[in-house]
Amino acid sequence: MSVSVACKGLAKTYPGGVEAVAPIDLTFQAGKTTALVGPSGCGKSTVLRMIAGLEAPSRGSATIDDAPPAETLRRAGLSIAFQDPSLLPWRSVQQNIELALDLARRPKVASEIDQLIQLVGLGGFADTRPAALSGGMRQRAAIARALSTQPELLLLDEPFGAVDELTRAQLAHDLPGIWEARDTTTLLVTHSVTEAVTLSDRIIVFSARPARVVADIEVDLPRPRPSQIARAPEFTEIADNVFEALSRGVGQTLPNAAQ
Ligand code: ADP
Ligand code: MG
């Protein structure tokens, strides 16, 4: 089962007056992967937190299948992996995943947990505690944990920031297959245009703060997408459109645009 997400006039001004998100209207189709890109500090995480029900909107609403996020949370249908992975330090990688499954009241199937740990390239580190892992490895553990409960809605907030290039390419290759097989609705915040084009069906480009939608770009590339696809003209064309929208969103023109 997968879910759709709707943002209607969704806006956030933090106490103290920081306007993080201008009213935005967006719907995310069930089973699709959408990348959210925009300059640092523009309000991307705030949007994601409001969709997750972790932050109250100042105006408007974010709903999951027309219901408040709390309902999806209640049935453990929602997983989040943040840039700063919140793993429990006294639990190993495997135990962190097991806890997520316990909290979500999902069965702990050893072979499935093992498969996920392998998938994110942490084979051999199942019994290791977070303190003994690198930043990138902790992020990968958090991704495995987010996937373990087989969420209907997966929210990823710059989850690959500290992950090395090679592992990142491997994840970019493997993850969409999992999302598709499970029909997961995925929202991915990233500042990498290449990652956005490689992973998503659609890219939303936000302006500088407060976040407004500058562009809504369809990524009509066949799947699976091998890393070489980044050199294809169709890929480059989409990436150029994203860059152009990003520049427009911060009120600049590209140094060598329109050639
Ligand atoms: P992004 O994820 O795009 O980098 P954020 O959504 O984290 O941006 O932040 C958007 C703006 O809101 C920033 O100016 C940030 O400083 C501010 N902000 C974020 N969280 C809070 C908070 N809890 N209280 C006050 N201001 C915040
Ligand atoms: Mg952020």
CSV table of N, CA and C in Angstrom, one decimal, residues 1 18 27 56 63 65 67 91 113 127 134 148 163 175 178 189 192 194 232 234:
chain,number,residue,atom,x,y,z
A,1,MET,N,0.8,-1.2,0.0
A,1,MET,CA,0.0,0.0,0.0
A,1,MET,C,0.9,1.2,0.0
A,18,VAL,N,11.2,34.1,12.1
A,18,VAL,CA,11.9,33.6,10.8
A,18,VAL,C,10.8,32.9,10.0
A,27,THR,N,1.1,18.4,-4.4
A,27,THR,CA,0.7,17.0,-4.0
A,27,THR,C,1.7,16.0,-4.5
A,56,ALA,N,4.4,21.9,13.7
A,56,ALA,CA,3.1,22.3,13.3
A,56,ALA,C,3.2,23.5,12.3
A,63,THR,N,-1.2,16.8,4.6
A,63,THR,CA,-1.9,15.5,4.9
A,63,THR,C,-1.4,14.4,4.2
A,65,ASP,N,-2.7,10.9,2.6
A,65,ASP,CA,-4.0,10.2,2.3
A,65,ASP,C,-5.1,11.0,2.9
A,67,ALA,N,-5.4,12.5,5.6
A,67,ALA,CA,-5.5,12.5,7.0
A,67,ALA,C,-4.3,13.2,7.6
A,91,ARG,N,23.3,0.8,21.5
A,91,ARG,CA,22.8,-0.4,20.7
A,91,ARG,C,23.6,-0.5,19.4
A,113,ILE,N,16.7,-8.4,8.1
A,113,ILE,CA,17.5,-7.4,8.7
A,113,ILE,C,18.9,-7.5,8.2
A,127,ASP,N,27.0,-5.9,14.5
A,127,ASP,CA,27.1,-5.9,16.0
A,127,ASP,C,27.9,-4.7,16.5
A,134,SER,N,31.9,5.4,11.1
A,134,SER,CA,32.2,6.7,10.6
A,134,SER,C,30.8,7.4,10.4
A,148,SER,N,13.6,-0.6,7.2
A,148,SER,CA,13.3,-1.9,7.9
A,148,SER,C,11.8,-2.0,8.1
A,163,VAL,N,28.1,10.2,3.2
A,163,VAL,CA,28.4,8.9,2.6
A,163,VAL,C,29.4,9.1,1.5
A,175,LEU,N,18.6,1.6,-4.1
A,175,LEU,CA,17.4,2.1,-3.4
A,175,LEU,C,16.1,2.2,-4.2
A,178,ILE,N,14.1,-0.9,-4.4
A,178,ILE,CA,13.4,-1.3,-3.1
A,178,ILE,C,12.1,-0.4,-3.1
A,189,VAL,N,15.1,15.0,0.4
A,189,VAL,CA,15.7,16.3,0.4
A,189,VAL,C,17.2,16.1,0.1
A,192,SER,N,22.2,17.7,-3.9
A,192,SER,CA,23.0,17.2,-5.1
A,192,SER,C,22.0,17.1,-6.2
A,194,THR,N,22.7,15.9,-9.2
A,194,THR,CA,22.9,14.6,-9.8
A,194,THR,C,22.1,13.5,-9.1
A,232,ALA,N,24.4,11.0,-20.1
A,232,ALA,CA,23.4,11.1,-21.2
A,232,ALA,C,22.9,12.5,-21.4
A,234,GLU,N,19.9,13.5,-22.2
A,234,GLU,CA,18.6,13.7,-21.5
A,234,GLU,C,18.8,14.0,-20.1
